Coordinates of C-alpha atoms in Angstrom, one line a residue:
M1 CA -175.9 197.2 -38.7
T2 CA -175.2 195.1 -35.6
L3 CA -177.1 195.8 -32.4
R4 CA -175.2 195.4 -29.2
F5 CA -176.5 197.7 -26.5
K6 CA -173.8 198.2 -24.0
M7 CA -173.8 201.8 -22.8
S8 CA -171.3 204.6 -24.1
G9 CA -171.2 208.4 -23.8
V10 CA -169.8 209.5 -27.1
A11 CA -172.0 207.1 -29.1
L12 CA -175.4 208.5 -28.6
L13 CA -174.1 211.7 -30.1
S14 CA -172.2 209.7 -32.7
T15 CA -175.5 208.1 -33.7
L16 CA -177.2 211.4 -33.9
L17 CA -174.5 213.3 -35.7
I18 CA -173.1 210.7 -38.0
A19 CA -176.7 211.0 -39.1
C20 CA -176.3 214.7 -39.0
G21 CA -173.1 214.3 -40.8
G22 CA -175.3 211.5 -42.1
G23 CA -180.0 207.4 -40.1
G24 CA -177.9 202.9 -38.1
S25 CA -175.1 202.7 -40.5
S26 CA -174.7 199.6 -42.4
S27 CA -171.4 200.8 -43.8
N28 CA -169.5 198.1 -41.9
K29 CA -171.3 195.5 -44.0
T30 CA -170.7 196.4 -47.6
P31 CA -172.2 194.3 -50.5
A32 CA -169.8 192.1 -52.5
A33 CA -168.0 194.0 -55.2
N34 CA -169.4 191.9 -58.1
L35 CA -173.0 193.0 -57.4
P36 CA -174.8 195.8 -59.3
E37 CA -173.5 199.3 -58.5
N38 CA -176.9 200.5 -57.5
L39 CA -177.4 197.8 -55.0
P40 CA -179.1 199.4 -52.0
E41 CA -177.5 199.3 -48.5
A42 CA -178.2 195.9 -46.9
I43 CA -180.9 196.5 -44.3
S44 CA -180.7 195.0 -40.9
P45 CA -182.8 196.0 -37.9
E46 CA -179.6 196.2 -35.9
I47 CA -177.1 199.1 -35.4
P48 CA -173.3 199.0 -35.3
D49 CA -171.5 197.9 -32.1
D50 CA -170.0 201.4 -31.7
F51 CA -173.4 203.1 -31.7
V52 CA -174.4 202.6 -28.1
P53 CA -175.5 205.1 -25.4
F54 CA -174.0 206.1 -22.1
T55 CA -171.4 204.0 -20.2
E56 CA -170.1 206.6 -17.8
Y57 CA -171.4 205.8 -14.3
D58 CA -172.1 209.4 -13.5
L59 CA -174.4 209.7 -16.5
L60 CA -176.1 206.4 -15.5
D61 CA -176.5 207.8 -12.0
K62 CA -178.2 210.9 -13.5
I63 CA -180.7 208.7 -15.3
K64 CA -181.3 206.7 -12.1
D65 CA -181.9 210.0 -10.2
K66 CA -184.6 210.9 -12.7
L67 CA -186.2 207.6 -12.1
T68 CA -186.1 207.8 -8.3
G69 CA -188.9 205.9 -6.6
Q70 CA -189.4 203.3 -9.2
E71 CA -188.5 199.7 -8.7
G72 CA -185.7 198.2 -10.6
T73 CA -184.1 201.6 -11.3
S74 CA -180.8 200.2 -12.4
E75 CA -182.4 198.0 -15.0
L76 CA -184.7 200.8 -16.1
A77 CA -181.7 203.1 -16.6
H78 CA -180.0 200.4 -18.8
N79 CA -183.2 199.8 -20.8
Y80 CA -183.7 203.5 -21.3
N81 CA -180.2 203.7 -22.8
E82 CA -180.8 200.6 -24.9
A83 CA -184.0 202.1 -26.3
L84 CA -182.3 205.4 -27.1
A85 CA -179.6 203.6 -29.1
H86 CA -182.2 201.6 -30.9
M87 CA -184.3 204.5 -32.1
V88 CA -182.1 207.5 -32.4
G89 CA -180.7 206.9 -35.8
E90 CA -184.1 207.5 -37.4
I91 CA -184.1 211.1 -36.2
F92 CA -181.6 212.1 -39.0
A93 CA -182.5 209.5 -41.6
D94 CA -180.1 210.4 -44.3
Y95 CA -177.2 212.7 -45.0
P96 CA -175.0 212.4 -48.2
L97 CA -171.7 211.6 -46.5
G98 CA -172.8 209.9 -43.4
R99 CA -175.0 207.0 -42.1
T100 CA -178.3 206.1 -43.5
G101 CA -181.3 205.3 -41.3
R102 CA -183.5 202.3 -41.8
A103 CA -186.4 204.4 -43.1
V104 CA -184.3 205.6 -46.0
Q105 CA -182.8 202.2 -46.5
I106 CA -186.3 200.6 -46.8
Y107 CA -187.3 203.3 -49.3
N108 CA -184.1 202.6 -51.3
L109 CA -184.9 198.9 -51.1
G110 CA -188.3 199.4 -52.6
V111 CA -187.2 201.6 -55.5
S112 CA -184.1 199.5 -56.3
S113 CA -186.0 196.2 -56.2
I114 CA -188.6 197.5 -58.7
K115 CA -185.8 198.9 -60.9
I116 CA -183.6 195.8 -61.0
G117 CA -186.2 193.0 -60.5
N118 CA -185.6 189.4 -61.5
L119 CA -187.2 188.2 -64.7
T120 CA -186.9 184.5 -63.7
C121 CA -189.1 184.7 -60.6
A122 CA -190.6 188.2 -60.2
E123 CA -192.9 190.4 -62.2
V124 CA -192.9 194.2 -62.4
T125 CA -196.2 195.5 -63.9
T126 CA -196.7 199.2 -65.0
N127 CA -200.0 201.0 -65.0
G128 CA -199.6 204.7 -65.7
N129 CA -197.5 206.1 -63.0
T130 CA -197.7 203.0 -60.8
K131 CA -195.2 200.1 -60.8
T132 CA -195.7 196.9 -58.8
L133 CA -193.3 194.1 -58.0
T134 CA -194.7 190.7 -57.1
L135 CA -193.4 187.1 -57.3
K136 CA -194.5 185.0 -60.2
P137 CA -197.4 182.7 -59.3
N138 CA -195.3 179.5 -59.2
K139 CA -192.5 180.9 -57.2
A140 CA -192.2 180.4 -53.4
T141 CA -189.1 182.7 -53.2
C142 CA -187.2 185.1 -55.4
I143 CA -183.8 186.7 -55.1
V144 CA -183.8 190.4 -56.0
L145 CA -180.5 192.1 -55.4
D146 CA -179.3 190.9 -52.0
K147 CA -182.7 189.9 -50.7
T148 CA -184.7 186.7 -50.9
F149 CA -188.3 187.7 -51.1
V150 CA -191.1 185.3 -50.0
A151 CA -194.3 184.7 -52.0
G152 CA -197.0 187.2 -51.1
S153 CA -194.6 190.1 -51.0
K154 CA -195.7 193.2 -52.9
I155 CA -193.9 196.5 -53.4
T156 CA -195.7 199.4 -55.2
Q157 CA -194.1 202.6 -56.4
I158 CA -196.3 205.6 -57.4
T159 CA -194.7 208.7 -58.9
N160 CA -196.4 212.0 -59.2
G161 CA -194.1 214.8 -60.4
N162 CA -191.4 215.3 -57.7
T163 CA -193.1 212.9 -55.3
T164 CA -192.6 209.1 -55.1
T165 CA -194.5 206.9 -52.7
V166 CA -193.2 203.4 -52.0
S167 CA -195.6 201.0 -50.3
F168 CA -194.8 197.6 -48.8
D169 CA -197.6 195.0 -48.5
N170 CA -197.0 191.8 -46.7
V171 CA -193.3 192.0 -47.6
R172 CA -191.1 189.3 -46.2
Y173 CA -187.5 188.5 -47.0
G174 CA -184.3 186.9 -45.9
H175 CA -180.8 187.9 -46.7
N176 CA -179.1 186.4 -49.7
L177 CA -175.5 187.4 -48.8
D178 CA -175.2 186.9 -45.1
F179 CA -175.7 183.1 -44.8
S180 CA -175.2 183.3 -41.0
L181 CA -178.5 185.2 -40.7
K182 CA -181.3 182.7 -40.4
D183 CA -184.1 185.2 -39.5
Q184 CA -186.5 187.0 -41.9
Y185 CA -187.7 190.5 -42.0
L186 CA -191.3 191.9 -42.3
I187 CA -192.1 195.3 -43.8
S188 CA -195.5 197.0 -43.9
G189 CA -196.5 200.5 -44.7
S190 CA -195.6 203.4 -47.0
I191 CA -192.8 206.0 -47.4
Q192 CA -193.3 209.2 -49.4
Y193 CA -190.3 211.0 -50.8
T194 CA -190.4 214.5 -52.3
S195 CA -187.4 216.3 -53.8
S196 CA -187.1 219.6 -55.6
K197 CA -184.2 221.8 -56.9
S198 CA -183.9 225.3 -58.3
D199 CA -181.2 227.9 -58.8
T200 CA -181.7 229.1 -55.2
G201 CA -181.8 225.8 -53.3
R202 CA -182.7 222.2 -52.9
E203 CA -185.2 220.3 -50.7
R204 CA -185.6 216.6 -49.8
N205 CA -188.4 215.3 -47.6
Y206 CA -189.4 211.8 -46.3
D207 CA -192.8 211.4 -44.7
I208 CA -194.3 208.3 -43.1
S209 CA -197.7 208.0 -41.5
N210 CA -197.1 204.4 -40.4
L211 CA -194.3 202.0 -41.2
S212 CA -193.3 198.8 -39.4
F213 CA -190.2 196.7 -39.7
Q214 CA -189.4 193.6 -37.7
R215 CA -187.1 190.6 -37.4
V216 CA -188.7 187.2 -36.9
K217 CA -187.7 183.6 -37.0
T218 CA -188.4 182.0 -40.4
D219 CA -191.2 179.8 -39.1
S220 CA -193.1 182.8 -37.4
N221 CA -196.4 184.0 -38.8
K222 CA -196.9 187.6 -39.5
L223 CA -197.0 189.4 -36.1
P224 CA -199.3 192.2 -35.0
E225 CA -198.1 195.8 -34.9
G226 CA -198.2 198.1 -31.9
D227 CA -196.6 199.1 -28.6
V228 CA -197.2 195.8 -26.8
Y229 CA -194.1 193.6 -26.2
N230 CA -194.1 190.4 -28.3
A231 CA -191.7 187.7 -27.5
E232 CA -192.1 186.2 -31.0
S233 CA -190.6 189.3 -32.5
R234 CA -186.8 189.3 -32.2
E235 CA -186.7 193.0 -33.0
Y236 CA -189.3 195.6 -33.9
L237 CA -189.3 199.2 -35.2
Q238 CA -192.4 201.2 -36.1
L239 CA -192.4 204.9 -37.3
K240 CA -195.5 207.0 -37.0
D241 CA -196.3 210.5 -38.1
Y242 CA -192.6 210.8 -39.1
S243 CA -191.0 213.5 -41.1
F244 CA -187.4 214.3 -42.1
S245 CA -186.3 217.1 -44.3
L246 CA -183.0 218.6 -45.6
V247 CA -183.4 222.1 -47.1
D248 CA -180.4 223.7 -48.8
D249 CA -180.5 227.4 -49.3
F250 CA -177.7 228.2 -51.8
G251 CA -177.6 231.8 -50.8
N252 CA -176.3 234.8 -52.7
D253 CA -172.6 234.2 -51.9
S254 CA -170.3 231.2 -51.3
H255 CA -171.9 230.3 -48.0
G256 CA -175.2 228.5 -48.3
I257 CA -177.2 227.0 -45.4
R258 CA -178.5 223.5 -44.9
T259 CA -181.3 223.0 -42.4
L260 CA -182.3 219.6 -41.0
N261 CA -185.7 219.1 -39.4
S262 CA -187.1 215.9 -38.1
K263 CA -189.9 214.7 -35.8
G264 CA -192.1 211.7 -35.2
T265 CA -192.8 208.7 -33.0
V266 CA -190.8 205.5 -32.8
I267 CA -192.1 202.3 -31.2
G268 CA -189.3 199.8 -30.8
Q269 CA -188.1 196.6 -29.3
P270 CA -184.3 196.1 -29.4
L271 CA -182.9 192.9 -30.5
D272 CA -183.8 190.1 -28.0
A273 CA -185.0 192.7 -25.5
T274 CA -187.8 191.9 -23.0
F275 CA -189.6 195.3 -23.4
R276 CA -191.1 197.6 -26.0
Y277 CA -190.8 201.4 -25.8
T278 CA -192.4 204.5 -27.3
F279 CA -190.4 207.7 -27.9
S280 CA -191.4 210.9 -29.6
F281 CA -188.8 213.3 -31.0
D282 CA -188.8 216.8 -32.5
T283 CA -186.2 219.3 -33.6
G284 CA -189.1 221.9 -33.2
S285 CA -188.0 225.5 -33.5
T286 CA -184.3 224.6 -33.2
P287 CA -183.4 222.7 -36.4
F288 CA -179.8 221.7 -37.0
I289 CA -178.1 224.2 -39.3
M290 CA -174.9 223.5 -41.3
K291 CA -172.9 226.0 -43.3
E292 CA -171.7 225.4 -46.8
T293 CA -168.0 224.7 -47.3
V294 CA -167.8 224.8 -51.1
A295 CA -169.8 223.8 -54.1
N296 CA -172.9 222.6 -52.2
N297 CA -170.9 220.6 -49.7
Y298 CA -171.7 221.3 -46.1
H299 CA -170.0 221.1 -42.7
H300 CA -170.7 218.0 -40.7
L301 CA -170.7 220.1 -37.5
P302 CA -173.8 222.2 -37.1
E303 CA -173.8 225.9 -36.3
Q304 CA -176.7 225.3 -34.0
G305 CA -179.7 223.1 -33.3
S306 CA -181.1 220.6 -30.9
V307 CA -183.5 217.7 -30.7
S308 CA -185.7 216.6 -27.8
I309 CA -186.4 212.9 -27.3
T310 CA -189.4 212.2 -25.0
H311 CA -190.1 208.8 -23.4
Q312 CA -193.9 208.3 -23.9
K313 CA -194.5 204.8 -22.5
G314 CA -193.1 201.3 -22.1
L315 CA -190.3 201.7 -19.7
F316 CA -191.5 203.8 -16.8
N317 CA -194.2 206.3 -15.8
S318 CA -192.5 209.6 -16.4
Q319 CA -191.9 211.4 -19.7
L320 CA -188.2 211.7 -19.3
I321 CA -186.7 214.1 -21.9
T322 CA -183.2 213.7 -23.4
R323 CA -182.0 216.7 -25.4
I324 CA -179.0 216.8 -27.7
S325 CA -177.8 220.3 -28.5
Q326 CA -175.1 222.1 -30.4
D327 CA -174.4 224.8 -27.9
S328 CA -171.8 226.8 -29.9
P329 CA -171.2 227.0 -33.7
Q330 CA -169.2 224.1 -35.1
S331 CA -168.2 223.0 -31.7
L332 CA -166.3 219.7 -31.4
K333 CA -168.7 218.9 -28.6
A334 CA -172.5 218.8 -28.2
G335 CA -174.4 219.0 -25.0
V336 CA -176.5 216.2 -23.5
Y337 CA -179.4 217.2 -21.3
L338 CA -181.7 215.2 -19.1
T339 CA -184.9 217.2 -18.6
N340 CA -183.3 220.7 -18.4
E341 CA -180.1 219.6 -16.6
K342 CA -176.9 219.4 -18.7
V343 CA -175.1 216.2 -17.8
D344 CA -172.2 216.2 -20.2
D345 CA -170.5 217.6 -23.3
I346 CA -169.6 214.9 -25.9
L347 CA -166.8 215.0 -28.4
W348 CA -167.8 214.8 -32.1
S349 CA -164.4 213.9 -33.4
N350 CA -165.3 210.3 -33.9
I351 CA -168.1 211.4 -36.3
I352 CA -166.0 213.3 -38.8
G353 CA -164.9 211.1 -41.7
K354 CA -167.2 208.1 -41.0

């Protein structure tokens, strides 16, 4: 995922619905072919160049109009777009044929690191239903899969029936494949994943009470969490009271239904930005609904659904709401609303097949 926040109209929806057809894609940086097949997606706090928000001047003017009376309106409009692009991928988290959000990537990293391990420099201890990965006492670093973990890192996996909780304690790592990347990443918090399947349907849920992920220089100490801008943090993402669910109802005929719900709070600081924002989001009573095509495969284009994204603090005083809505079944376009005013319809054609 590479973060470049220029401003584009189709891309905000691309970000949403690639996630809805899939939460920033790292698909443009695939691991080397000689690595294990179950290597998790490489995690970066950045998003692809093509996932950027509005560029059309009329849309920017609409945002500026909503911010009338505040100083530096043009800059605020740009920052608002930048913040949207930074956080919006987490709304949809994961979808089988699309992009994968950082929350799910981090979960996959924890599970795969414990599963694969590295006997030369790491230890995985098992105590009942709990597995814990740490570095061996005499090791300053350890390569596990495509990550170079630093001493003090601890990943714990607890499994109870259909529920797996992965916790990250003082986790710090660099990238073992991208040698141009000199920064390190810090992860703190827990992710709970629950899955179930029956003859009538399937359900997958990710729940996070608090999880932080940030990019820092290698000589930086552990930085504090929170919504206050920190110049030492090159990039910051924190999820609070977050939930994402995919529920498949197989139905009684050939047309099952998939329902996507998501809500939570994102605190973020885009790469090398000079601000930190807080957004809340919620699909609420209008979840995204997709129809089955065949054999438990589902359309990428929803029948209906919308998500409201509310600015809470960090950029300006108002709680400006951006709403993304599928206004007609399987439409090639989705509506973009600022407060209750529709500002554009966005094509979805660049989402299909990614």
